Each structure stands twice: as C-alpha cells, then as structure tokens.
mmCIF file of C-alpha atoms in Angstrom:
data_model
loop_
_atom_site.group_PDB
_atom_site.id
_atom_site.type_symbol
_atom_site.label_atom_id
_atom_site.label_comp_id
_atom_site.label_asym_id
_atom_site.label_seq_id
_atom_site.Cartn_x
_atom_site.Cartn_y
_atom_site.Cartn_z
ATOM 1 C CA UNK A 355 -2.210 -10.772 -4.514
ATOM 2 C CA UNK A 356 -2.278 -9.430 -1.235
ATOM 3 C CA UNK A 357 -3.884 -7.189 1.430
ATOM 4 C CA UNK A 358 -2.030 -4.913 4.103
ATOM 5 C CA UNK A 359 -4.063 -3.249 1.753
ATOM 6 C CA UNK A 360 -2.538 -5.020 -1.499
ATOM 7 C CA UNK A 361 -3.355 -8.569 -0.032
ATOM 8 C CA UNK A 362 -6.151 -10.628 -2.075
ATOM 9 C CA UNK A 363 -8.595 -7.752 -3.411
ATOM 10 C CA UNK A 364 -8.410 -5.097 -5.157
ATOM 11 C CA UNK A 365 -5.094 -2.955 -6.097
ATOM 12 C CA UNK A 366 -4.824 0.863 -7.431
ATOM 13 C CA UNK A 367 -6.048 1.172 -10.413
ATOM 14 C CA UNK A 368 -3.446 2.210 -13.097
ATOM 15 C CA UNK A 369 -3.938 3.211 -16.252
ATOM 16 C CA UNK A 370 -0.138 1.653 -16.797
ATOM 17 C CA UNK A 371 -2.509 -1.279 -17.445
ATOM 18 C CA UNK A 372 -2.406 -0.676 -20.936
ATOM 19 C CA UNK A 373 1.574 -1.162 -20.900
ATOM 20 C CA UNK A 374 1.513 -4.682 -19.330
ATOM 21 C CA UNK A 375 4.021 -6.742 -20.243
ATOM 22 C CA UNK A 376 3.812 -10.610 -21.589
ATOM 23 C CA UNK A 377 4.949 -10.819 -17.358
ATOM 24 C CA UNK A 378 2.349 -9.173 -16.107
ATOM 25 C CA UNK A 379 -0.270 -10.739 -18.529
ATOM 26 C CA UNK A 380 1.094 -14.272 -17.318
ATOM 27 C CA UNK A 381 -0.578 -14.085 -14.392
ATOM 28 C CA UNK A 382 -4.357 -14.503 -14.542
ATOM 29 C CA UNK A 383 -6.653 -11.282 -14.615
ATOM 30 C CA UNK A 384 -8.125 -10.794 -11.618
ATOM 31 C CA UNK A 385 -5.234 -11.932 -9.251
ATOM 32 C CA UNK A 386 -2.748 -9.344 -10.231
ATOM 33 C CA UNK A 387 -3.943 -7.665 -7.262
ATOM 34 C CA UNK A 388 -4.277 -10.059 -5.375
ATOM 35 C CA UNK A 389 -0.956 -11.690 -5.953
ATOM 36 C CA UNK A 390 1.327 -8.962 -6.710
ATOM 37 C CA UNK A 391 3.220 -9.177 -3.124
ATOM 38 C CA UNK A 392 3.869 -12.456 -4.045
ATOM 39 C CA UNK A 393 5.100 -12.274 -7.689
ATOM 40 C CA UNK A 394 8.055 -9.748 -5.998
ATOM 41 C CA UNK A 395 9.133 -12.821 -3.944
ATOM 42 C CA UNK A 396 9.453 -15.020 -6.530
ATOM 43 C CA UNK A 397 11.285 -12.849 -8.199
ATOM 44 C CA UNK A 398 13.338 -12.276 -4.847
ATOM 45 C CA UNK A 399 13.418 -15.768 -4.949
ATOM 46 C CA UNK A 400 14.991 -15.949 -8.359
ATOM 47 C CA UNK A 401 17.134 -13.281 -7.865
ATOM 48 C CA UNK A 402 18.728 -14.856 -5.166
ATOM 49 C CA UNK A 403 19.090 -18.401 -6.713
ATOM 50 C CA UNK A 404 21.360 -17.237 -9.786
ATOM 51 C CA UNK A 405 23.399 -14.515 -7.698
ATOM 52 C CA UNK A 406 22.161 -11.536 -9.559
ATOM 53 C CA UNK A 407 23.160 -8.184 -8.504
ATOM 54 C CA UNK A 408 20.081 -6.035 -8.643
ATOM 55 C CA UNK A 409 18.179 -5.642 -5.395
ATOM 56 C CA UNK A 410 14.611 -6.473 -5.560
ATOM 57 C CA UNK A 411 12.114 -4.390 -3.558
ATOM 58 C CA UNK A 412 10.851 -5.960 -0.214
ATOM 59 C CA UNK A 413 7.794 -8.303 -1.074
ATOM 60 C CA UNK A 414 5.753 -9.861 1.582
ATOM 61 C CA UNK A 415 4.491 -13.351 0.159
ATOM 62 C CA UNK A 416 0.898 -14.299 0.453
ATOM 63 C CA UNK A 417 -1.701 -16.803 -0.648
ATOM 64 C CA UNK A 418 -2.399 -17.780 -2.602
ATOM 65 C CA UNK A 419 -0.411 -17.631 -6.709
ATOM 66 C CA UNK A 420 0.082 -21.307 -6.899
ATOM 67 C CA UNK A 421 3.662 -20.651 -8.324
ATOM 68 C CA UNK A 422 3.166 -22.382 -11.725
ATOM 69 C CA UNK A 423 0.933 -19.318 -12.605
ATOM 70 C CA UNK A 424 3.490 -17.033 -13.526
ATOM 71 C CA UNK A 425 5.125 -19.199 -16.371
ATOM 72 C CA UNK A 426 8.424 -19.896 -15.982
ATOM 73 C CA UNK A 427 9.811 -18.830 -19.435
ATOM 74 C CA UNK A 428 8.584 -15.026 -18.713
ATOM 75 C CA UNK A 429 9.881 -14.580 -14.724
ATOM 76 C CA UNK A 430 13.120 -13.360 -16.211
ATOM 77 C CA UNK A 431 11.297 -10.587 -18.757
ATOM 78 C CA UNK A 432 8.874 -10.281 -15.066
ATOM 79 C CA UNK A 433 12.521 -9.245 -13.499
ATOM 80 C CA UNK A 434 12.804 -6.418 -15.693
ATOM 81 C CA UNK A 435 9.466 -5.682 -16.240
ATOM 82 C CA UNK A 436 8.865 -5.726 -12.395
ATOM 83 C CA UNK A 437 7.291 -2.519 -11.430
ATOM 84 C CA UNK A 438 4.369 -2.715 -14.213
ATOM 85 C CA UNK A 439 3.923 -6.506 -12.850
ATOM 86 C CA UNK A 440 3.541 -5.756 -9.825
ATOM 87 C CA UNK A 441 1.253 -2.795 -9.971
ATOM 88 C CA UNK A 442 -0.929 -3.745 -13.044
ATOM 89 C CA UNK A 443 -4.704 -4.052 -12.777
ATOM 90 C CA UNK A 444 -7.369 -5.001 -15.209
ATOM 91 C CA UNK A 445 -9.373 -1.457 -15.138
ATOM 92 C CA UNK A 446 -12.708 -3.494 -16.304
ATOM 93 C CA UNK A 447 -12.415 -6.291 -13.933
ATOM 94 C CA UNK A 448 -12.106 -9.087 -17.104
ATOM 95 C CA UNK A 449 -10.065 -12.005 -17.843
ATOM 96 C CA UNK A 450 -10.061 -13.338 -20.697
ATOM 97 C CA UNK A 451 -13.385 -14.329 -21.736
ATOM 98 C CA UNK A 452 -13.883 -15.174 -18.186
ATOM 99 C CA UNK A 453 -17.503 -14.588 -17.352
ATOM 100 C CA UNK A 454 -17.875 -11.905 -14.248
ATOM 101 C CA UNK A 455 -20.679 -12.048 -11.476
ATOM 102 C CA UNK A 456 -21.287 -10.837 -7.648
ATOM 103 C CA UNK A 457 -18.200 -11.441 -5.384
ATOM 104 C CA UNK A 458 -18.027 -14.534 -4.008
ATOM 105 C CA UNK A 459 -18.944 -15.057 -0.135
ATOM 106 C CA UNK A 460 -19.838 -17.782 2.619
ATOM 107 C CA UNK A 461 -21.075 -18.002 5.741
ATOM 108 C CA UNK A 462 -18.201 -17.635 8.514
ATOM 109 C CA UNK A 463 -17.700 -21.028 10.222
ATOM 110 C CA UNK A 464 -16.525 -20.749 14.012
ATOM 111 C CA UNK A 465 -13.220 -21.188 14.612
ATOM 112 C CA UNK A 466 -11.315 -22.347 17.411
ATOM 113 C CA UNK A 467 -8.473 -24.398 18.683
ATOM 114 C CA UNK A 468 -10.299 -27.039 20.662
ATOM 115 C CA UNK A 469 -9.387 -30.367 18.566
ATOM 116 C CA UNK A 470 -6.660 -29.109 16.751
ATOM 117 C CA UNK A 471 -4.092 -31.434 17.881
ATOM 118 C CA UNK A 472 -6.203 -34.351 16.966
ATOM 119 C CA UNK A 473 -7.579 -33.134 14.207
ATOM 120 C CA UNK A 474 -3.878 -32.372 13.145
ATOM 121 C CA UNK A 475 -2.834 -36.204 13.823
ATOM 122 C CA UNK A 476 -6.112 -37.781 11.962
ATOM 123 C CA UNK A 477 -4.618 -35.754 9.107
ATOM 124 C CA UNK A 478 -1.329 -36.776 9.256
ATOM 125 C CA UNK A 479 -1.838 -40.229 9.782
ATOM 126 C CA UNK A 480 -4.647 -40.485 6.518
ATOM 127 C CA UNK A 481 -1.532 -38.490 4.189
ATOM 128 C CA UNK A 482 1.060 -40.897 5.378
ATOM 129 C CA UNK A 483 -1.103 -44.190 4.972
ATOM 130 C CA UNK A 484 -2.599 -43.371 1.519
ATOM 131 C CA UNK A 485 -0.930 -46.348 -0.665
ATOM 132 C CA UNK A 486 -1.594 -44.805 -4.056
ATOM 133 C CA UNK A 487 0.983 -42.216 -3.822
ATOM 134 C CA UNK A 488 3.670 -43.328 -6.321
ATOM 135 C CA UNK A 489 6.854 -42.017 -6.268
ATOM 136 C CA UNK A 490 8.309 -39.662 -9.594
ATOM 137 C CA UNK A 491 10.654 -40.978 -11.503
ATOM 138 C CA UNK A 492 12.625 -39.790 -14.747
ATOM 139 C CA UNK A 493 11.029 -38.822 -17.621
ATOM 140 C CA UNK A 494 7.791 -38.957 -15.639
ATOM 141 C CA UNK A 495 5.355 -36.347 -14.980
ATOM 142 C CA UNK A 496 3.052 -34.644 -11.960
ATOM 143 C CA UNK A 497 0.082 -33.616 -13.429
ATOM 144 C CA UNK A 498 -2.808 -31.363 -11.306
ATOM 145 C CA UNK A 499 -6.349 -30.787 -12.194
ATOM 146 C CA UNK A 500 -7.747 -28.131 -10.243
ATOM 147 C CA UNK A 501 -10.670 -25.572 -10.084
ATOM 148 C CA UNK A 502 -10.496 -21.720 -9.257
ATOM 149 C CA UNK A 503 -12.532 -18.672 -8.759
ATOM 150 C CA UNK A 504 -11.253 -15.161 -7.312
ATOM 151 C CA UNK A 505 -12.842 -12.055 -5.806
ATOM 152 C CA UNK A 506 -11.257 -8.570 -6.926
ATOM 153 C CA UNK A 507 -12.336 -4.937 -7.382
ATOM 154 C CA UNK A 508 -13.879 -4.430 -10.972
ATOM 155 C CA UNK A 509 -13.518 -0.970 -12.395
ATOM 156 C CA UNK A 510 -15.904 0.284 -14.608
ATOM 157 C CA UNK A 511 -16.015 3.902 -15.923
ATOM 158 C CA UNK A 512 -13.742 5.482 -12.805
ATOM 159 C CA UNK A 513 -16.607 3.373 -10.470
ATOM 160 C CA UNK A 514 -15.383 0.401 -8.348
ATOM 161 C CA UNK A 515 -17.236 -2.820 -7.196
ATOM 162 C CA UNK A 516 -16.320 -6.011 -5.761
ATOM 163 C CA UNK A 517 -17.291 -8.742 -8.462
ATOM 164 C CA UNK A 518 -16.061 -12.207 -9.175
ATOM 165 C CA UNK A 519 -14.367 -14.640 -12.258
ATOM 166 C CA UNK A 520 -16.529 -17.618 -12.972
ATOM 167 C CA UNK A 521 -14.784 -20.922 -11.685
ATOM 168 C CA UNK A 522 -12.277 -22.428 -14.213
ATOM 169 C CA UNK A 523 -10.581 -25.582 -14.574
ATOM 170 C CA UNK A 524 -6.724 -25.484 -14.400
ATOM 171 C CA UNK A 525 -4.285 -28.301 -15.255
ATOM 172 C CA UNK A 526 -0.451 -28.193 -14.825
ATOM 173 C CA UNK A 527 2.576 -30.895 -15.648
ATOM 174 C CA UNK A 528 5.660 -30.925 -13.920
ATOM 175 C CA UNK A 529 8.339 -33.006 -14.459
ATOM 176 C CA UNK A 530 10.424 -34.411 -11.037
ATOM 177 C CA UNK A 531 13.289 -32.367 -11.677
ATOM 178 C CA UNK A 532 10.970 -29.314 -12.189
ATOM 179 C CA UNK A 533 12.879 -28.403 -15.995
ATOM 180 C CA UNK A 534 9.491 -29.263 -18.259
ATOM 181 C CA UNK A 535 6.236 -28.319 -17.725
ATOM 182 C CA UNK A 536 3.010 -27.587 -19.315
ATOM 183 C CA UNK A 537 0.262 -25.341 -18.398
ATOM 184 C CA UNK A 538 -3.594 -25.046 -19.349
ATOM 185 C CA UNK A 539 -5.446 -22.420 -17.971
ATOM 186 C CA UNK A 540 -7.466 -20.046 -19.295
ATOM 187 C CA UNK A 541 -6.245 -17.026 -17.001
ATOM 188 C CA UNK A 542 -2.767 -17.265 -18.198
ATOM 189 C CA UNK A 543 -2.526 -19.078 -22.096
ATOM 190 C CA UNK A 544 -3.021 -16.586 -24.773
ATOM 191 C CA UNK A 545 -5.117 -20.124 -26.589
ATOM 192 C CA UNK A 546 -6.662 -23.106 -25.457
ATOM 193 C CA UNK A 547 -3.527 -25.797 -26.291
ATOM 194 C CA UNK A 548 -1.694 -23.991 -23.014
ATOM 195 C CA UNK A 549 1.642 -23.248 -23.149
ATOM 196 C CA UNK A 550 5.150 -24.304 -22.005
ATOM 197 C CA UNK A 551 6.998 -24.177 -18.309
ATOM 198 C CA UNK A 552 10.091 -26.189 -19.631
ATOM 199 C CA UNK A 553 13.274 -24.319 -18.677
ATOM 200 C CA UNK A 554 15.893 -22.455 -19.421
ATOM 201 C CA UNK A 555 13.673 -20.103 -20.096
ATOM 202 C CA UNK A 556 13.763 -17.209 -23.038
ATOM 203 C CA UNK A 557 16.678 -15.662 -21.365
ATOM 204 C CA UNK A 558 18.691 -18.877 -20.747
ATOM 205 C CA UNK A 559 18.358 -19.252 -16.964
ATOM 206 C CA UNK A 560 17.297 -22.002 -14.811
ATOM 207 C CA UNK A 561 15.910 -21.318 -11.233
ATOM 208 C CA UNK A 562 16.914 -23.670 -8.230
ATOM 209 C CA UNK A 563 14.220 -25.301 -6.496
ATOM 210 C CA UNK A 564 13.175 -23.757 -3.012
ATOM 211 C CA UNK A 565 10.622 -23.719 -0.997
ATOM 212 C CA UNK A 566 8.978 -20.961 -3.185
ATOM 213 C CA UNK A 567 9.573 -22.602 -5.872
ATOM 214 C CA UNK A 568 9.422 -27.046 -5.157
ATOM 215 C CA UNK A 569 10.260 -29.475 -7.438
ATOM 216 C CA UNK A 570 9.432 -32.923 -6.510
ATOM 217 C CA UNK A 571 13.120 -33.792 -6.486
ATOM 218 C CA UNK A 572 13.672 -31.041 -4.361
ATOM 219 C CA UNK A 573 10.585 -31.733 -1.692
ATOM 220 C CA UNK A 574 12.271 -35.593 -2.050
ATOM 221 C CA UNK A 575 15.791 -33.910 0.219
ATOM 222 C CA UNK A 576 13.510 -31.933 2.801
ATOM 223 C CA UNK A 577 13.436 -33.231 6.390
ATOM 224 C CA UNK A 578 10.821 -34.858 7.765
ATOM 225 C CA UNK A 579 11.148 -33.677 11.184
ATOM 226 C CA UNK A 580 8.765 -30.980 12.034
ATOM 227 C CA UNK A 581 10.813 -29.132 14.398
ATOM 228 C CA UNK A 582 13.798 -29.133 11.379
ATOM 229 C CA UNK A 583 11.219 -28.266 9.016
ATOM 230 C CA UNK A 584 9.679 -25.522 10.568
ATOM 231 C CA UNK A 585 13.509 -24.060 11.525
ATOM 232 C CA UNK A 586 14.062 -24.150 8.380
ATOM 233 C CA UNK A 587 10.899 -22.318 6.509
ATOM 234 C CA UNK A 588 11.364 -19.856 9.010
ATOM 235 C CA UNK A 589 14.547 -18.637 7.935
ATOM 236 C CA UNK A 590 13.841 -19.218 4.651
ATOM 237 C CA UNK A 591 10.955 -16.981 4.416
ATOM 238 C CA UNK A 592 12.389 -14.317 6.357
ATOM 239 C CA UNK A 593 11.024 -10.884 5.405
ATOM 240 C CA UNK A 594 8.025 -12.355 3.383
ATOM 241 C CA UNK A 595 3.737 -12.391 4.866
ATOM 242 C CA UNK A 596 2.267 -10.194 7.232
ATOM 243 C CA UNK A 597 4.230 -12.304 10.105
ATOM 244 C CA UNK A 598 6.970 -15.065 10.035
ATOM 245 C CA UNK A 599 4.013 -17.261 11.863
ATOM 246 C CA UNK A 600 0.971 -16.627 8.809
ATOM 247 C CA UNK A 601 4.064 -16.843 6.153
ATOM 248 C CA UNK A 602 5.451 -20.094 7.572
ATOM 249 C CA UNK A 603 1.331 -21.208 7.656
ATOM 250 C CA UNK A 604 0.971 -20.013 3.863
ATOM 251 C CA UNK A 605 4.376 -21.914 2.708
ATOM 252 C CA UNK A 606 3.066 -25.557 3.816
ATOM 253 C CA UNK A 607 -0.614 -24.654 2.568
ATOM 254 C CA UNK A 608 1.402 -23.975 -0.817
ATOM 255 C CA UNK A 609 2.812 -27.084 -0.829
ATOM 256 C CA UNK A 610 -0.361 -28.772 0.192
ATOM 257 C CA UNK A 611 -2.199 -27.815 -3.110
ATOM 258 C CA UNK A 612 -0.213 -27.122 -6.412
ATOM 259 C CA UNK A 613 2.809 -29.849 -5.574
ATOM 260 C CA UNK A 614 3.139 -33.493 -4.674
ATOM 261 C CA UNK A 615 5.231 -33.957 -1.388
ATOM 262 C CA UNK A 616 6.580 -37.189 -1.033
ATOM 263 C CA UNK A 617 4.340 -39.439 1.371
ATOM 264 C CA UNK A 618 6.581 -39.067 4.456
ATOM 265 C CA UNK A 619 6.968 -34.992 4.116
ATOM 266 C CA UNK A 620 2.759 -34.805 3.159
ATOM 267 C CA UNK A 621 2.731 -36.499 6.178
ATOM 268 C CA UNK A 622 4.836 -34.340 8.040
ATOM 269 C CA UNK A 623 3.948 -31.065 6.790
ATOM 270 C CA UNK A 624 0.461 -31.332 8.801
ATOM 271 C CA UNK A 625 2.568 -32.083 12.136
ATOM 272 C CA UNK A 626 4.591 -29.179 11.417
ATOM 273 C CA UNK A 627 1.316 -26.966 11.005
ATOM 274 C CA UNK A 628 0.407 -27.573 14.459
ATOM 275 C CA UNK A 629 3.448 -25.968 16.095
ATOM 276 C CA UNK A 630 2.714 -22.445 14.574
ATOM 277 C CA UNK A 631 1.108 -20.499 16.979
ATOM 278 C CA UNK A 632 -2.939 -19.148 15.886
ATOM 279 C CA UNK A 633 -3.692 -22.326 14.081
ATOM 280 C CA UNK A 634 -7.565 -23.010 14.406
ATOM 281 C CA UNK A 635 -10.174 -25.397 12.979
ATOM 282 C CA UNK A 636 -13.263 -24.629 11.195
ATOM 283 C CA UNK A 637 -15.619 -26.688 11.361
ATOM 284 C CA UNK A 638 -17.374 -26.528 8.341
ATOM 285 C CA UNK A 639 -15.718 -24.558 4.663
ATOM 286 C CA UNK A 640 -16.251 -25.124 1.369
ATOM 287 C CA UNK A 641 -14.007 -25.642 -1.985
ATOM 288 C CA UNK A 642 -14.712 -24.388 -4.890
ATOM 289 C CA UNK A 643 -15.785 -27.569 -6.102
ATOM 290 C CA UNK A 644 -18.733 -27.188 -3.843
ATOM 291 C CA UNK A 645 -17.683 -29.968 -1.418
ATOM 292 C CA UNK A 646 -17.999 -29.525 2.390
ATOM 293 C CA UNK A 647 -15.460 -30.289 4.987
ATOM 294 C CA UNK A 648 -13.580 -29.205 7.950
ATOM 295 C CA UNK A 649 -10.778 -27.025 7.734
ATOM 296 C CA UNK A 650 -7.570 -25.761 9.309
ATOM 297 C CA UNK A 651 -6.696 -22.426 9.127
ATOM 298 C CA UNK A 652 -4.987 -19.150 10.424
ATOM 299 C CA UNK A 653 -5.857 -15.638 10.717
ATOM 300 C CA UNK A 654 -3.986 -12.956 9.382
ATOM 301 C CA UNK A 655 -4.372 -10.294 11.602
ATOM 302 C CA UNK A 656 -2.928 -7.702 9.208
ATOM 303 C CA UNK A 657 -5.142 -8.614 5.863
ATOM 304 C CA UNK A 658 -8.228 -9.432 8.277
ATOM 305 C CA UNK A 659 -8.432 -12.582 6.034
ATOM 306 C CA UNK A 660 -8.188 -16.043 7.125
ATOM 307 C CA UNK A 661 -6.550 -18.913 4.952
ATOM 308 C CA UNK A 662 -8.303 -22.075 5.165
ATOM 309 C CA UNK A 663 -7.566 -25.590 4.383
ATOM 310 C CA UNK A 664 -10.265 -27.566 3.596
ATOM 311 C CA UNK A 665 -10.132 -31.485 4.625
ATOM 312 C CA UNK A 666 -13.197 -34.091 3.958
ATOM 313 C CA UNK A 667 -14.502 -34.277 7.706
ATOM 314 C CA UNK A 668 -14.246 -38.682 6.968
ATOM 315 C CA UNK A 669 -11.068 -39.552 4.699
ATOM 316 C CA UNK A 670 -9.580 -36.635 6.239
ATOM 317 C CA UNK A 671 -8.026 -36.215 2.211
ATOM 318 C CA UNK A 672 -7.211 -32.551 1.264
ATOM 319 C CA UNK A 673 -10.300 -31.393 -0.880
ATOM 320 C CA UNK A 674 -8.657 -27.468 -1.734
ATOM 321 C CA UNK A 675 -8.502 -24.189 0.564
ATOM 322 C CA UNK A 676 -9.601 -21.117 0.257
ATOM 323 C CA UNK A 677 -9.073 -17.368 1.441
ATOM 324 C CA UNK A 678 -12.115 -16.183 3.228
ATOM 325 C CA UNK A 679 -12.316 -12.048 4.973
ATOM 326 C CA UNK A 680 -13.148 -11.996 8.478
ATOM 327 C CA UNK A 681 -12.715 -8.463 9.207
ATOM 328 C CA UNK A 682 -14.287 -5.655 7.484
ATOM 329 C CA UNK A 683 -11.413 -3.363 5.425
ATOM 330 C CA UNK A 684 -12.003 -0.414 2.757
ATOM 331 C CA UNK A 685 -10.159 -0.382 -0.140
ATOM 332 C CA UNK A 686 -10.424 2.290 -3.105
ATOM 333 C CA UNK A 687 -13.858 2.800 -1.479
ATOM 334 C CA UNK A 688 -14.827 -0.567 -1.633
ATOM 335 C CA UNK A 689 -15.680 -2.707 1.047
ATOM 336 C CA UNK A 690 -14.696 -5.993 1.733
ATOM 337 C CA UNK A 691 -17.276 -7.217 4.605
ATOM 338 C CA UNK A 692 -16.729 -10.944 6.383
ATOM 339 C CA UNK A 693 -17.791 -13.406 4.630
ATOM 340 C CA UNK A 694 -16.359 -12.251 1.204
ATOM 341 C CA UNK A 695 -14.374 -15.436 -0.719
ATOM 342 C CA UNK A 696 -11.421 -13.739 -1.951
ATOM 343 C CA UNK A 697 -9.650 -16.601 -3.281
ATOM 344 C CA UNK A 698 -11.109 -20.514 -3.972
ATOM 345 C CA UNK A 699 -9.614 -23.792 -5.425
ATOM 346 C CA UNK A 700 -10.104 -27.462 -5.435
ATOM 347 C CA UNK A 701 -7.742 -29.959 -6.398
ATOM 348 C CA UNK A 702 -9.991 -32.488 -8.618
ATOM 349 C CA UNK A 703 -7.025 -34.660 -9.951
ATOM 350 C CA UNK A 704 -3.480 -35.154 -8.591
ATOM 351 C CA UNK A 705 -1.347 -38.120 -10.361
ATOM 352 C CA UNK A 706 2.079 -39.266 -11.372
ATOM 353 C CA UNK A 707 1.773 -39.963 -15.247
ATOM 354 C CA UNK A 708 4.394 -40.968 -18.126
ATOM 355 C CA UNK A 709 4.027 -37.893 -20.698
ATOM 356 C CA UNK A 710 4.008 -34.432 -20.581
ATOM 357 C CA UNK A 711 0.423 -33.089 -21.515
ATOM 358 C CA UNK A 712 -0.891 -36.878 -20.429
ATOM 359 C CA UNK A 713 -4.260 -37.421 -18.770
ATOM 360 C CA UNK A 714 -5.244 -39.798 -16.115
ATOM 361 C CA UNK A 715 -8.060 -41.923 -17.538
ATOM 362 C CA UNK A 716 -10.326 -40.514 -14.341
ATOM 363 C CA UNK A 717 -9.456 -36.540 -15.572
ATOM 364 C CA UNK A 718 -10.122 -37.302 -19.279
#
C-alpha cells in the first residue's frame, strides 16, 4: 500500500496475479497495492526479530495495513513468497464478493497549524482521563470492531479506472501477550467463521513485539515521555515512509487505531505527535462510519496524500482516520485528483473481554 508511486492506489498490473500465494491472498484485495511497501517492513521487521540471515529488500512503511491484516500464521510463507506479495494485484479490481463502485472522495478541509498545540492537549487530556479503559490481563482478550473502505485502480480488459470496495466490518482479538488471535474480515478469511492469528505460526516461529508489530504487553514497557518516545520511533523506523518525520507520524496513527495503548502511553502518544514537524489540523474529516470531526494530520509530500486522524470536535475521542490525496499524481494512466479517499476506517468497538472470539454486549 503505498505511493512514491506504489503508496495507497494503484500498483502495476501483473499477470503474476494468478500465482499469488496464501501470503499474498492474506491481505485484502484491493490494498495489495496500496500496502505492499508496508508488507516488506513487516517482513523486515520479522526478519530482524528472529536473526535470520536473508536480507530483505528496502521497504518504506506507509499507512495504512493495520498489521493484523496479514495473518500471522502466513508472514513466514509471505518471507519466501515475498516478491509475488509484494507485487500482486487483483487485475479486475475484486475482493471477494466485495461489491465495487466509484472511488471514494471528499471535499478537502483546510488545513493549518493554528490550534494545534491546544488541540493536541484537549486530546491528550480526554485519552488520559477516560475511566473505562481497563487494563489486559492473562487469558484476556482485546477485541476491535472496525469499518473499512479503500480506493485502488480496477483493471478491466487491459483498461484502468479508479473504483472503490464497499465498506466492510472488521473484527480482530488479541490476546495481551500478542500469541492468540482471531480475525474476521471478509478481505482476508477464505469463510465467514475468520480464521486464526495464534502463534507459532505454520513454520514454528514467534515474532517479538515492536513497534510494527505491538502487543499490549509490549505497549505496557514503552515510555511515556514524549521526547523518549519519539527518540526512540525514530530510530526504530529508520529507512521506512517517505521521511523519518511522515513515518514517525504514521507509527503513532498505527497505534492509535488497530491496538489498545495503555491509558498513560494513549495519552502520551498525542503529546508526542505534536513535536513532529508538518503536523496540521483539519477542521472538519470524515470516517468511514460517516461521522464528522476534526482531525490531525500530516502531509506527505512525496505520495501527495495526507493522513488524517479524525477526533469528535466535543469528547475529543478518536472516531478512525483516513488517507485523503491532496495533490494530483498519474499512475498507469490513471489519475488520482484531490479529494480522492484512498484509504477509510472507523473504529466502532474497542474492549478488553474474557474469550477469544467474545463479543461485547454493545458489538453483538
């Protein structure tokens, strides 16, 4: 998923589509393009965490694969099978039974860093006071509900267009320790029951937690202290985005949606946003659930996309982000004019449960 041209749209089409692996097929049609870039870090990532000795190729890491997506049990075959995974499209645009329409696009709210600061704080002091955020404990689980919808390039009969998945519901388990999980969503499960993110996986390995990769145990040892905590996802991201500033923006925003910080680093992780330089607010975005709010966000200069977080404008509560382009690019002959919605999501249901595949009574 990416665009220095890879970033968030479309991707070559290649007719080594038909050869996809079960890796490549784990990630959800639509977003192989879009998330390809990022699918090389992880595997970077992994690579790195059990001292293997192959060299991956470079991979700069952008938004937005919430890392779950690519289930655990096939990143090892994905290590193999890398090249195909990375460079796979679906030639018709589909995904699984996942109607298709027009590509997705909003108006362009203004943007600008007037307010930031104290838009920043209001944040930070609303994630740190919210009482119902119960701690993990053994054996328990962090379940996410969450919608999603995607731009991409759809190609039909050697022609390209930009066109659109429908929005889908996603839910995800995690256990604190990040070793079991389960994961329903209809861009990734080959049937409706979901399938299984418990490690080892199929080839016997278990990946450390990292900032790529967070467990809740793992988010549970980070510092608190933005300065620290900037330092340090920094030099852990090295190498990865379009710039050390929009990777070190798209690393918290990654922990803002498909995780559960701790209430002290939540808290912290929006005081750590405001020291990157090019943060901005928009004043009014929209999630894919439909619900309006103010957001903070960054430009990528590179893509010509802007990454948005999307806050309600009273609770200050996160609500989702979302990807939206600001400058015009041409890809494959397509263009990709401002205002286009390459990437959407909404967090509908975030909770600390007992079971793995349990349902808050509110989600049910």
């Amino acid at each position: 998923m990416n665009a220095n041209p890879s970033r968030r749209h479309p991707a070559d089409t290649d007719e080594s589509a038909q050869l996809m692996s079960r890796a490549a097929r784990d990630l959800p049609p639509g977003r192989h393009q879009f998330h390809k870039e990022r699918l090389m870090a992880q595997i970077h990532d992994l690579q790195q965490n059990e001292a293997r000795t192959a060299t991956p190729a470079p991979a700069r890491r952008t938004k937005r694969l919430l890392r779950p997506v690519i289930a655990l049990p096939a990143l090892a075959a994905a290590v193999a099978g890398v090249v195909v995974a990375a460079s796979v499209l679906d030639g018709d645009g589909g995904g699984d039974g996942l109607a298709t329409g027009p590509a997705l696009t909003t108006e362009l709210g203004s943007a600008s860093s007037d307010g930031l600061p104290q838009l920043l704080d209001r944040i930070s002091l609303a994630a740190g006071s919210v009482t119902a955020h119960p701690k993990v404990g053994p054996g328990q689980f962090v379940y996410i509900k969450s919608k999603f919808a995607d731009t991409f390039v759809k190609t039909v009969d050697g022609k390209s267009s930009l066109a659109s998945h429908s929005l889908y519901d996603r839910q995800i388990w995690k256990s604190a320790d990040g070793t079991e999980g389960w994961l329903i969503d209809p861009t990734v499960n080959e049937g409706p029951e979901g399938e299984t993110l418990s490690l080892p996986d199929e080839q016997g390995n278990t990946p450390v937690a990292s900032l790529n990769g967070p467990s809740y145990d793992y988010l549970t040892q980070l510092t608190t202290d933005p300065d620290e905590l900037l330092a340090k996802i920094y030099k852990e991201t090295e190498g990865q985005g379009n710039s050390p500033d929009q990777q070190a923006f798209s690393t918290i925003g990654d922990l803002l949606g498909e995780s559960y910080p701790p209430a002290e680093l939540y808290s912290a992780l929006f005081k750590t946003a405001a020291k990157i330089p090019g943060v901005v607010v928009v004043n009014d975005a929209v999630d894919a659930a439909g619900r309006s709010g103010i957001a903070v966000a960054r430009l990528d200069e590179t893509s010509g996309s802007r990454e948005e977080w999307i806050f309600d404008k009273k609770t200050h509560v996160f609500l989702g982000e979302r990807d939206v382009q600001v400058k015009e690019v041409k890809e494959d002959g397509v263009v990709i004019k401002p205002g286009t919605v390459n990437y959407t999501s909404a967090i509908m249901t975030r909770a600390v449960v007992d079971g793995m595949k349990q349902v808050p009574s509110s989600s049910s």
